[in-house]
Coordinates of C-alpha atoms in Angstrom, one line a residue:
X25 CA 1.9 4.5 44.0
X26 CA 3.3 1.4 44.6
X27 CA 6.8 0.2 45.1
X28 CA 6.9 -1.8 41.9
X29 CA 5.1 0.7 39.9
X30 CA 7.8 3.3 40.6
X31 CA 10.5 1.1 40.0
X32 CA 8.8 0.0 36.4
X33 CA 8.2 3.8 35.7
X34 CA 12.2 4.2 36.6
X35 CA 13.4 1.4 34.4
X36 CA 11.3 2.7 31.1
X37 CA 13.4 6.2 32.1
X38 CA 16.6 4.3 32.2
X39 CA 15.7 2.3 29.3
X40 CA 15.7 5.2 27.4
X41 CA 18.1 7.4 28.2
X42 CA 20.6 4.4 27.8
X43 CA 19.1 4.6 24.1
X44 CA 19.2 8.0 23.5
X45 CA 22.9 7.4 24.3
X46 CA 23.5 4.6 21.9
X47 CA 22.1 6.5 19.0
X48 CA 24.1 9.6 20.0
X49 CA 26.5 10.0 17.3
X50 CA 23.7 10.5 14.5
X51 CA 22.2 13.8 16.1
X52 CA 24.0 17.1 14.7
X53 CA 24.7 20.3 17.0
X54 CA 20.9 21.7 16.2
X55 CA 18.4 21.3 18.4
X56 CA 15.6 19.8 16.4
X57 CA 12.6 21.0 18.5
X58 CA 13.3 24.0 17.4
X59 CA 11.1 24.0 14.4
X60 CA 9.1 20.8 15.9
X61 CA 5.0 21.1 15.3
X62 CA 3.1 21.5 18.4
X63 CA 1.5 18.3 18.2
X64 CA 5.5 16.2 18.6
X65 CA 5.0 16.3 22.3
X66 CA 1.2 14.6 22.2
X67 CA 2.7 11.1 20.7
X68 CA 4.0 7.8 22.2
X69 CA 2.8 5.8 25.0
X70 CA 2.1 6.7 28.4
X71 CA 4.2 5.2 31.4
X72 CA 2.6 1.6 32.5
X73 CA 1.5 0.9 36.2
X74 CA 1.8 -2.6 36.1
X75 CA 1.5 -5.8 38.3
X76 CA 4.4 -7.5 39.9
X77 CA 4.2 -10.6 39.6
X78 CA 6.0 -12.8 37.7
X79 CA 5.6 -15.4 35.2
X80 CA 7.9 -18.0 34.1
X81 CA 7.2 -20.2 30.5
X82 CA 9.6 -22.6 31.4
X83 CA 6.9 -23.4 34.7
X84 CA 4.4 -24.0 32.0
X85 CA 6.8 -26.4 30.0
X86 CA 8.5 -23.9 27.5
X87 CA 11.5 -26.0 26.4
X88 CA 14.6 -23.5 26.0
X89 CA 16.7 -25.8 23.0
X90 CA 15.1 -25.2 20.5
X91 CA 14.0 -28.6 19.3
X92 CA 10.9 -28.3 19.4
X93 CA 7.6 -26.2 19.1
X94 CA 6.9 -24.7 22.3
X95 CA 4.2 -21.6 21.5
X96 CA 1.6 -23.7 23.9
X97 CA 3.4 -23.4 26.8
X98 CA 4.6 -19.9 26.5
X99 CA 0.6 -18.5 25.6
X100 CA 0.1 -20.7 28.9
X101 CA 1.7 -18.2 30.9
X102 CA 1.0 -14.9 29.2
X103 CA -3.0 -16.2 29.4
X104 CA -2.3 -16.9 33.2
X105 CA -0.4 -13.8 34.1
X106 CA -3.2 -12.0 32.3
X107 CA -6.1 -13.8 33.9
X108 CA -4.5 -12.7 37.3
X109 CA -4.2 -9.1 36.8
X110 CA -1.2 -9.1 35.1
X111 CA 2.8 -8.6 35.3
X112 CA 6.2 -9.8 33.8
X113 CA 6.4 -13.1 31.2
X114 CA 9.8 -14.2 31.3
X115 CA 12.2 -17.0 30.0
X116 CA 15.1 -19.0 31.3
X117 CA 18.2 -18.6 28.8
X118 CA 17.9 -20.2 25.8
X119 CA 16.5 -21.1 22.5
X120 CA 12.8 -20.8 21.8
X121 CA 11.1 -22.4 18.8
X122 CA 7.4 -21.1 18.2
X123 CA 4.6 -20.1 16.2
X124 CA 1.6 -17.0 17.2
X125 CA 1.7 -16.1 20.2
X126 CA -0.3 -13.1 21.4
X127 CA 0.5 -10.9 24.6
X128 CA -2.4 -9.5 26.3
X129 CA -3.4 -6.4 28.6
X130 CA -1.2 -5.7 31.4
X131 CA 1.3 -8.1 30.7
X132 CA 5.1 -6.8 30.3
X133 CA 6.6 -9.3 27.8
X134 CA 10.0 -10.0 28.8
X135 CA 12.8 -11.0 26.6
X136 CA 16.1 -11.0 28.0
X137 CA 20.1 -11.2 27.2
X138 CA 20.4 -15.0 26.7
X139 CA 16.9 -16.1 25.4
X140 CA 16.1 -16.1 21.5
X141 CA 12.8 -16.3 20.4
X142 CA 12.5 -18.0 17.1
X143 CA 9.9 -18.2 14.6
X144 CA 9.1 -21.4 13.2
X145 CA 9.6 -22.1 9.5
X146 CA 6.4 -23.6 9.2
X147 CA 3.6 -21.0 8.1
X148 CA 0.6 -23.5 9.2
X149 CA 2.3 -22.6 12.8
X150 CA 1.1 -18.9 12.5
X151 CA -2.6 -18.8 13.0
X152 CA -4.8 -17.4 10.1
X153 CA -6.2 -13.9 11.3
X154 CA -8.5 -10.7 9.9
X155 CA -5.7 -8.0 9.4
X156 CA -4.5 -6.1 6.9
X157 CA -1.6 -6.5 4.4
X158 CA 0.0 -4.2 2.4
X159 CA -3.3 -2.0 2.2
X160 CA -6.2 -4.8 1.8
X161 CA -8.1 -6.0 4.7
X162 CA -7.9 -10.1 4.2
X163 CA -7.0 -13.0 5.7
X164 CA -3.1 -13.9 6.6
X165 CA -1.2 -15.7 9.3
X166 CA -0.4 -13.6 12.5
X167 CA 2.7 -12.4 13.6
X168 CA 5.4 -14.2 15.3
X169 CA 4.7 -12.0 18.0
X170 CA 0.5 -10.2 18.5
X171 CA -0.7 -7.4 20.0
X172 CA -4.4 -7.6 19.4
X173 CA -7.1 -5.5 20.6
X174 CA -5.6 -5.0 23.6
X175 CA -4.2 -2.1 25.8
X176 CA -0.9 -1.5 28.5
X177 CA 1.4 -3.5 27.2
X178 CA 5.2 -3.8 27.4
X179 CA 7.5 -5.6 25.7
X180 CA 11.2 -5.7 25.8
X181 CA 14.8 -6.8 26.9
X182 CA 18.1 -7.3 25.1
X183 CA 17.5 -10.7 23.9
X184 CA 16.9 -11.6 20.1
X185 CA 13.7 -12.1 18.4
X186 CA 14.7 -14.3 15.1
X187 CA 12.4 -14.6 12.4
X188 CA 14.2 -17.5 10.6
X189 CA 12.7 -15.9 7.4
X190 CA 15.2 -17.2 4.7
X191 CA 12.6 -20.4 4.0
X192 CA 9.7 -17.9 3.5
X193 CA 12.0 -15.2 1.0
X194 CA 13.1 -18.3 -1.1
X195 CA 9.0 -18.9 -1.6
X196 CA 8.2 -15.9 -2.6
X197 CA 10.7 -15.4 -5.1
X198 CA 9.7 -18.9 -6.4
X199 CA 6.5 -18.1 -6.5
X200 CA 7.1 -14.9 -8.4
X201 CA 9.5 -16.1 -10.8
X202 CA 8.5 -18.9 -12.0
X203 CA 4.1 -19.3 -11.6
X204 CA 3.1 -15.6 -11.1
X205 CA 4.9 -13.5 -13.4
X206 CA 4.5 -15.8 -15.8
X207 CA 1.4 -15.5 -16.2
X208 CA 0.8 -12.1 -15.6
X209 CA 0.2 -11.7 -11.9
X210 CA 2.8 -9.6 -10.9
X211 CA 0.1 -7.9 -8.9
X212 CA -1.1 -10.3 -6.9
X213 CA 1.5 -12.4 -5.2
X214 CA 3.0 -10.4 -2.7
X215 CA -0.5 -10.7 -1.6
X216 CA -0.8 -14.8 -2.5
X217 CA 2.7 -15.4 -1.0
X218 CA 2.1 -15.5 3.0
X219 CA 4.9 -14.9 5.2
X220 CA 4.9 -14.2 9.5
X221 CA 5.8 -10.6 10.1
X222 CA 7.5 -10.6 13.1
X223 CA 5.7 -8.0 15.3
X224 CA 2.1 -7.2 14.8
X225 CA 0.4 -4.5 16.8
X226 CA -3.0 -4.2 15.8
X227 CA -6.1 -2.2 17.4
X228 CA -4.1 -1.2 20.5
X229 CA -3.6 1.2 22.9
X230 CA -0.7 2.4 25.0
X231 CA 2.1 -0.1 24.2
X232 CA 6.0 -0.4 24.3
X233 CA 7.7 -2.2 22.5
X234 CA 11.6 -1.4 23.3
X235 CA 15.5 -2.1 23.8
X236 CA 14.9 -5.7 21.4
X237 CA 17.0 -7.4 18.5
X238 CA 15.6 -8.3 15.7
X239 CA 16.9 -10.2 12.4
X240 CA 15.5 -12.0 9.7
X241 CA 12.1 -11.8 9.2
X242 CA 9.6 -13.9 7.2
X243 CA 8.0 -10.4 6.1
X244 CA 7.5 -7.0 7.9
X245 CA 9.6 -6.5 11.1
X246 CA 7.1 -4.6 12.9
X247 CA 3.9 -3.7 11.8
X248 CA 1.7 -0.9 14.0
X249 CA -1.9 -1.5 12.4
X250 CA -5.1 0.5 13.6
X251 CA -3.6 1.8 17.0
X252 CA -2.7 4.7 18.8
X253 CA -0.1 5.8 21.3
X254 CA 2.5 3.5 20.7
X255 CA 6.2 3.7 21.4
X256 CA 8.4 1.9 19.4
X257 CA 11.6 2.5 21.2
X258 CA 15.0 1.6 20.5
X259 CA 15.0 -1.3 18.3
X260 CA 18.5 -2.9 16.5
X261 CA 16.6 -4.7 13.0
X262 CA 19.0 -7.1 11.0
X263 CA 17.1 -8.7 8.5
X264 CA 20.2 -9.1 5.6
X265 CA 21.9 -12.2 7.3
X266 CA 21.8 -15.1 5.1
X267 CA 20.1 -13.3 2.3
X268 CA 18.0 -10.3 1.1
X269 CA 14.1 -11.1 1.7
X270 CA 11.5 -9.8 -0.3
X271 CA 9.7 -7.0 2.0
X272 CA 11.3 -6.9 4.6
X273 CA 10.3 -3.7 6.2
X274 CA 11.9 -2.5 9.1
X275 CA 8.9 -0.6 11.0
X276 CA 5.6 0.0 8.8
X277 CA 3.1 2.9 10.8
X278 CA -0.1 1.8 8.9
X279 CA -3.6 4.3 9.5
X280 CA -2.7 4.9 13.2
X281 CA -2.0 8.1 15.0
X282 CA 0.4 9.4 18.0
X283 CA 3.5 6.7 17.2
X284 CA 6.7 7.7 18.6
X285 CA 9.6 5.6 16.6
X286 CA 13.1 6.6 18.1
X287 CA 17.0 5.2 18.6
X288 CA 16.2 2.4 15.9
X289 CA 19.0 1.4 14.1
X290 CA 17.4 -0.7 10.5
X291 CA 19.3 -3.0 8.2
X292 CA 16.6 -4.2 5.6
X293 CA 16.0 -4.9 2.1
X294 CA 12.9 -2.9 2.2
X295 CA 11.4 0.3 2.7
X296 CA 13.4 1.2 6.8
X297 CA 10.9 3.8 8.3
X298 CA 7.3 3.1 6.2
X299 CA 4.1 5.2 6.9
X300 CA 0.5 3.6 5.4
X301 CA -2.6 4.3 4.9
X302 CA -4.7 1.9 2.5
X303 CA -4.7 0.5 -0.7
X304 CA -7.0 1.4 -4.1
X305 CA -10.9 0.6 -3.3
X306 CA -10.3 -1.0 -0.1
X307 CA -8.1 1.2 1.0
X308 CA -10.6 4.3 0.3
X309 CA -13.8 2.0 1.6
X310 CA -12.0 1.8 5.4
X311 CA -10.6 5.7 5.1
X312 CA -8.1 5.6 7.8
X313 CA -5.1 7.9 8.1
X314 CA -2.1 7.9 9.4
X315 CA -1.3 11.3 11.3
X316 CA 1.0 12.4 14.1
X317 CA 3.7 10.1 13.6
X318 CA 7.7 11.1 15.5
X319 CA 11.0 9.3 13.8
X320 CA 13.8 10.7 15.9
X321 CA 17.2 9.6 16.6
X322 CA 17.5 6.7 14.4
X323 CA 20.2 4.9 11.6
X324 CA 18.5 3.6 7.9
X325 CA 21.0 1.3 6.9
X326 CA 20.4 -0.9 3.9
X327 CA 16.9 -0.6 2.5
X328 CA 14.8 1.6 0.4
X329 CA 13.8 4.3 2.3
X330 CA 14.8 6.5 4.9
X331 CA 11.5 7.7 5.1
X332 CA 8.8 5.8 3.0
X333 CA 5.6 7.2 2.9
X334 CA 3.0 5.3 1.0
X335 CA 3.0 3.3 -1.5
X336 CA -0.4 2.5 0.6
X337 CA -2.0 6.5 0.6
X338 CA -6.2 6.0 0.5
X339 CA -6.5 7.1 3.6
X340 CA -4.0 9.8 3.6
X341 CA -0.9 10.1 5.6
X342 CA -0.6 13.6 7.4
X343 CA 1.5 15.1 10.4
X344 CA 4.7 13.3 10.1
X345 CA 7.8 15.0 11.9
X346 CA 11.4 13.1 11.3
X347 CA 14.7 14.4 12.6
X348 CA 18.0 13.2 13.2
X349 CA 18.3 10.1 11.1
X350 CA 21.4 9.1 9.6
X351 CA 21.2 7.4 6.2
X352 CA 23.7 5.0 5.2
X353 CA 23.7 2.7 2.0
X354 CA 19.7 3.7 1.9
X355 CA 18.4 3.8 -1.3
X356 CA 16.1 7.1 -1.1
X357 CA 15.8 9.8 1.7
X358 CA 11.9 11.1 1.3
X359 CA 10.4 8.7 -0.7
X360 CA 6.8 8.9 -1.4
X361 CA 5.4 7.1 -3.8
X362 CA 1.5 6.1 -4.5
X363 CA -0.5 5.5 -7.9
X364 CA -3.6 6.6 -9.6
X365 CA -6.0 4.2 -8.0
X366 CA -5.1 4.8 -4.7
X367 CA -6.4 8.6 -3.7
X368 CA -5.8 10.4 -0.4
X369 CA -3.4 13.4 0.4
X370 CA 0.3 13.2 1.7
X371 CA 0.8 16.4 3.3
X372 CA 2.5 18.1 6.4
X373 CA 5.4 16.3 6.3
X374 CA 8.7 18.2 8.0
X375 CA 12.2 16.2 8.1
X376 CA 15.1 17.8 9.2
X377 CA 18.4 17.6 10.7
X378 CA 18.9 14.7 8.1
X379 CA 22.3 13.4 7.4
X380 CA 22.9 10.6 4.4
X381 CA 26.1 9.1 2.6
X382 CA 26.0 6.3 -0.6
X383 CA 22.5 6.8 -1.9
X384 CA 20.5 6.1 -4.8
X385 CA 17.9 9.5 -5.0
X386 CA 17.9 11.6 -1.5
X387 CA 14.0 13.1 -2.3
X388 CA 12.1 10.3 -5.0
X389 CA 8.2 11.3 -5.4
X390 CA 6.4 9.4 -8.0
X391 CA 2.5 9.2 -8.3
X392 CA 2.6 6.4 -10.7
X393 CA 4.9 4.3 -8.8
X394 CA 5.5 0.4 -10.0
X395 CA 3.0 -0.1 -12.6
X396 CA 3.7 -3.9 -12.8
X397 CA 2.7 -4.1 -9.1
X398 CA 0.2 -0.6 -9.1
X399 CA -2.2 -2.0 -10.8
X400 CA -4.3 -4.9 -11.1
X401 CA -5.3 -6.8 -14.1
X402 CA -7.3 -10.3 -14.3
X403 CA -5.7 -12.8 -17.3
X404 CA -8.8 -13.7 -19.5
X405 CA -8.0 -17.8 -18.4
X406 CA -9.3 -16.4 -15.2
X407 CA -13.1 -16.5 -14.2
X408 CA -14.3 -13.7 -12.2
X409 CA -16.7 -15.3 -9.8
X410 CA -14.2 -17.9 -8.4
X411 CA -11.3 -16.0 -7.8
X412 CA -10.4 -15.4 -4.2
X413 CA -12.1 -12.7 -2.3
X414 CA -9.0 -10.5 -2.0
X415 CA -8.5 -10.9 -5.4
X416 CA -11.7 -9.1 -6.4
X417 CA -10.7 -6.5 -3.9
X418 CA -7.8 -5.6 -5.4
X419 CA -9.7 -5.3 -9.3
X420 CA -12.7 -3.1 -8.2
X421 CA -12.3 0.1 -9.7
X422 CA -11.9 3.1 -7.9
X423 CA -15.2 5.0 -9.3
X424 CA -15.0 8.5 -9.9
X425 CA -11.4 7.8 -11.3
X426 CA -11.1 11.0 -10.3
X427 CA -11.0 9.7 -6.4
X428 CA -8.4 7.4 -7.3
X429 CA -5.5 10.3 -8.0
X430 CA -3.5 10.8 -4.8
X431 CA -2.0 14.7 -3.8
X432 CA 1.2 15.5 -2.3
X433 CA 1.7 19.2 -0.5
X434 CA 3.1 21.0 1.9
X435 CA 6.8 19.3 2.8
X436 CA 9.6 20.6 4.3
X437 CA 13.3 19.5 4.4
X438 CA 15.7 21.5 6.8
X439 CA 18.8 21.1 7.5
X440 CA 19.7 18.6 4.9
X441 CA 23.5 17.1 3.9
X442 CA 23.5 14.2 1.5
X443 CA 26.4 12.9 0.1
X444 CA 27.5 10.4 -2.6
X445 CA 23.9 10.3 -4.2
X446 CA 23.5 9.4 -7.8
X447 CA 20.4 11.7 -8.2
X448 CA 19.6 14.1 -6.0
X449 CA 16.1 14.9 -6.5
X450 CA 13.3 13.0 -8.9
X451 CA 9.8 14.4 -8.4
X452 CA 7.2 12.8 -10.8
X453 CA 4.2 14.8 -10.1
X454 CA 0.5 14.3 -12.2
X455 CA -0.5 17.2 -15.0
X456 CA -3.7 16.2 -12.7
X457 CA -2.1 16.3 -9.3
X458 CA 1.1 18.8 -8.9
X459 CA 3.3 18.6 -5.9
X460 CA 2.9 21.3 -4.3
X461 CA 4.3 23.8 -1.6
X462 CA 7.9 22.2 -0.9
X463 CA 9.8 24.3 1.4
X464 CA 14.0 23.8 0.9
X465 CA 15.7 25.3 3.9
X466 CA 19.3 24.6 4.6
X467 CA 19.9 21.5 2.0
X468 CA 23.2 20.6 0.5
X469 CA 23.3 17.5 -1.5
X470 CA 26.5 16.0 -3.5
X471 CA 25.1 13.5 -6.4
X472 CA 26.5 11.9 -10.0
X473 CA 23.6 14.2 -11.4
X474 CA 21.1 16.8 -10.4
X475 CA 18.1 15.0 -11.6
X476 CA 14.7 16.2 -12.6
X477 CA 11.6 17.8 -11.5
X478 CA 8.0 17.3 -13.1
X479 CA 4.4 18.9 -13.0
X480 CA 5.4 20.2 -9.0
X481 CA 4.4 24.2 -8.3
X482 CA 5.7 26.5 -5.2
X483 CA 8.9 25.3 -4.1
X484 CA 10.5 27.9 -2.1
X485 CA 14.6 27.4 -1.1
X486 CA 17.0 29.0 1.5
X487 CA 20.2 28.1 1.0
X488 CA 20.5 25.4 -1.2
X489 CA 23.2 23.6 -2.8
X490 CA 23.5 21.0 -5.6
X491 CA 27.1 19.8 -6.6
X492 CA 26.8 17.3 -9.0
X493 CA 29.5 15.3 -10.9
X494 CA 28.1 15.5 -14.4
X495 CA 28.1 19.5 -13.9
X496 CA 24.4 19.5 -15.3
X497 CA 21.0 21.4 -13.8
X498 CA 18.1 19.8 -12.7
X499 CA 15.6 19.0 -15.5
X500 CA 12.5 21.2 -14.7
X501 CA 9.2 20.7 -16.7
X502 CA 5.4 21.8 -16.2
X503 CA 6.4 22.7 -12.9
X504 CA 5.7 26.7 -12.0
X505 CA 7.2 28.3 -9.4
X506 CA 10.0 25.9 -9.1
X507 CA 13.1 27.7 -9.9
X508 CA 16.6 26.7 -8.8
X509 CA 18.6 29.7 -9.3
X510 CA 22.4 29.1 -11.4
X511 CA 24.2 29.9 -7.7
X512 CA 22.9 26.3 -6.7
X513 CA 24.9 24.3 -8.9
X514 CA 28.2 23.7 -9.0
X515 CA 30.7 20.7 -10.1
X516 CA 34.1 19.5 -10.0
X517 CA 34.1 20.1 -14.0

């Protein structure tokens, strides 16, 4: 092995123990591989071998104030550095205005203290690409940043990556509020509103992406699309400065397997920690899951989930391990949530070692989740043939209906202590599709109210706790097999 290969392999080991170190004060006394699945050790990356040689954009005329567009010269020398076998990209401090760009095989992408990438606020400076958002294959711009179709990549440093999203959130809501609701489109716009995610890795192998800040972004922060054995390693995401964006997810796992997500640290107004797998008809036509998926060591701040699986589920969303996350100001803990077009199974999903303070629900299942955006419905002013081809995606009909009703099993929740939650559990199951098989092992939860439980079966708990400030039980309906014994409760009253 060469020189530079072992020092690169040393640095990724440095890189992340220094990470493991910053996130240290969210991990409890247990040792959470205790009850780990087999498979936790199988996911992430592999360590690079790569080229060194180096690459600056400022040789290929990257301008480093900011004032004006400069994603030309910096694909310049990711193309060249490429073309030659590969190595390290890297700036000269400074500011860095640009649209696309797309890092390719072999190259190690760096960004460090001092430089700031930012995105433009022009969306005709992202390039128009096949991907998919939100669970429909269609057309949209590409990232800020692209990993496409390519494998061996790295990208990190301690510099910042700034979406500048603030002009694409105001558009949106515009949008929405006053054309699309309206006129009864509620469905669609999220969809008809295009906005740069930040990161895109899509149909790749073996890539890093590490150690980087991250703030406002136009939509996602990082989305990991068709790929497998990716790392996603010790990211700080602050996309509430200036504002609360619409969709703002912090790091979206959408039908891919073997991620590793660890010693991320979120601040969104979205979902934090999102797992995908396809929406409705399309969703179910490209049948992709997501499966063997690691969230370790990480803070949810603001945002909507801790851990968000769905509301994308067609493909199903299996083989998810999460453990040591802190939760704080996050709306739900487990949140799964899908509707009765989408189909597929949730299932195998173990979180433990959990910790959470100031939430809204700590465990929220719905299978009817949002109707207003669940479901899609074309105004008669409308005419069928000459709407836009995603449009007619989203209103064929899942045919049987049947196919169209998701299921949720198998789920356990260990070593579990919530506090300040207004409801501590809401589980919406189907009198079609129960939720089934919950295993409660070790959960104490302190909430305004105890909440309620719905068409769910087979829930088995090991010391379990409820204290609740309205004194009341949990509402349990339709759901055999669930019982929460009186010696759970107890209140202040």
């Amino acid at each position: 092995m060469k020189i530079h290969s072992i020092l690169l392999y040393i640095t990724l080991l440095g890189l992340t123990f220094s990470c493991k170190e910053k996130n240290a004060e969210v991990k409890d006394n247990q040792n959470s591989q205790n009850s780990a699945p087999s498979w936790v050790s199988k996911v992430g990356a592999s360590p690079l071998t790569l080229n060194s040689k180096a690459y600056s954009v400022n040789a290929y005329g990257a301008v480093n104030d900011g004032s004006e567009l400069t994603t030309e010269a910096i694909q310049k020398a990711i193309d060249e550095c490429a073309k030659n076998g590969g190595g390290t990209v890297f700036f000269e401090p400074g500011i860095y205005l640009s649209g696309s760009i797309f890092i390719k095989e072999g190259v190690h992408f760096r960004i460090d203290k001092g430089v700031e990438i930012r995105g433009s606020q022009n969306i005709a400076d992202y390039e128009e690409i096949d991907t998919r958002i939100a669970g429909v294959e269609m057309k949209w711009p590409a990232a800020l940043i692209n990993v496409r179709n390519e494998n061996n990549v790295l990208i990190d440093g301690d510099g910042l990556v700034n979406g500048e999203g603030k002009v694409f959130w105001d558009y949106y809501w515009d949008l929405r509020k006053n054309d699309y609701e309206p006129r009864g489109l509620r469905w669609i716009v999220d969809y008809d509103a295009k906005r740069p995610r930040t990161f895109l890795i899509s149909n790749a192998k073996n890539v890093f992406l590490k150690n980087l800040n991250i703030q406002k972004a136009g939509f996602w922060t990082v989305q990991v699309l068709y790929s497998e054995h990716i790392t996603v390693d010790g990211l700080t995401i602050r996309n509430n400065i200036g504002g609360h964006g619409p969709s703002t997810d912090g790091i979206d796992i959408d039908s891919s397997r073997y991620i590793l997500v660890q010693n991320c640290d979120i601040d969104c107004n979205d979902d934090n920690f999102c797992l995908k797998a396809g929406r409705d008809w399309d969703g179910l036509r490209v049948n992709r899951p997501t499966e063997y998926v690691v969230i370790r060591d990480c803070i949810a701040r603001a945002g909507s989930g801790l851990v968000t699986l769905g509301s994308e589920t067609s493909g199903s969303i299996r083989h998810v391990y999460a453990s040591n996350i802190k939760g704080l100001g996050t709306k739900n803990g487990l949140n799964i949530k899908s509707a009765t077009t989408r189909g597929g199974t949730v299932e195998d999903i173990y979180l433990e070692n959990i910790q959470m303070d100031s939430v809204r629900t700590f465990m929220e299942v719905s299978m009817n989740w949002n109707p207003t955006y669940s479901y899609s419905k074309l105004p008669e002013e409308f005419d069928p043939e000459e709407i836009p081809v995603h449009w007619k995606k989203m209103l064929n009909k899942v045919e049987p209906e049947s196919k169209g009703i998701p299921h949720f099993k198998n789920i356990t929740l260990r070593n579990i202590q919530v506090k300040g939650a207004k409801k501590a559990i809401n589980v919406k199951g189907l009198e079609s599709s129960t939720v089934e098989q919950i295993t409660l092992d070790n959960v104490h939860i302190e909430a305004e109210t105890a909440g309620n439980i719905q068409y769910s079966k087979n829930w088995s708990l090991t010391n379990v706790s409820l204290h609740t400030e309205d004194g009341l039980p949990l509402t349990i309906e339709n759901s055999p097999g669930v019982i929460f014994p009186a010696s759970t409760y107890s209140s202040n009253k």
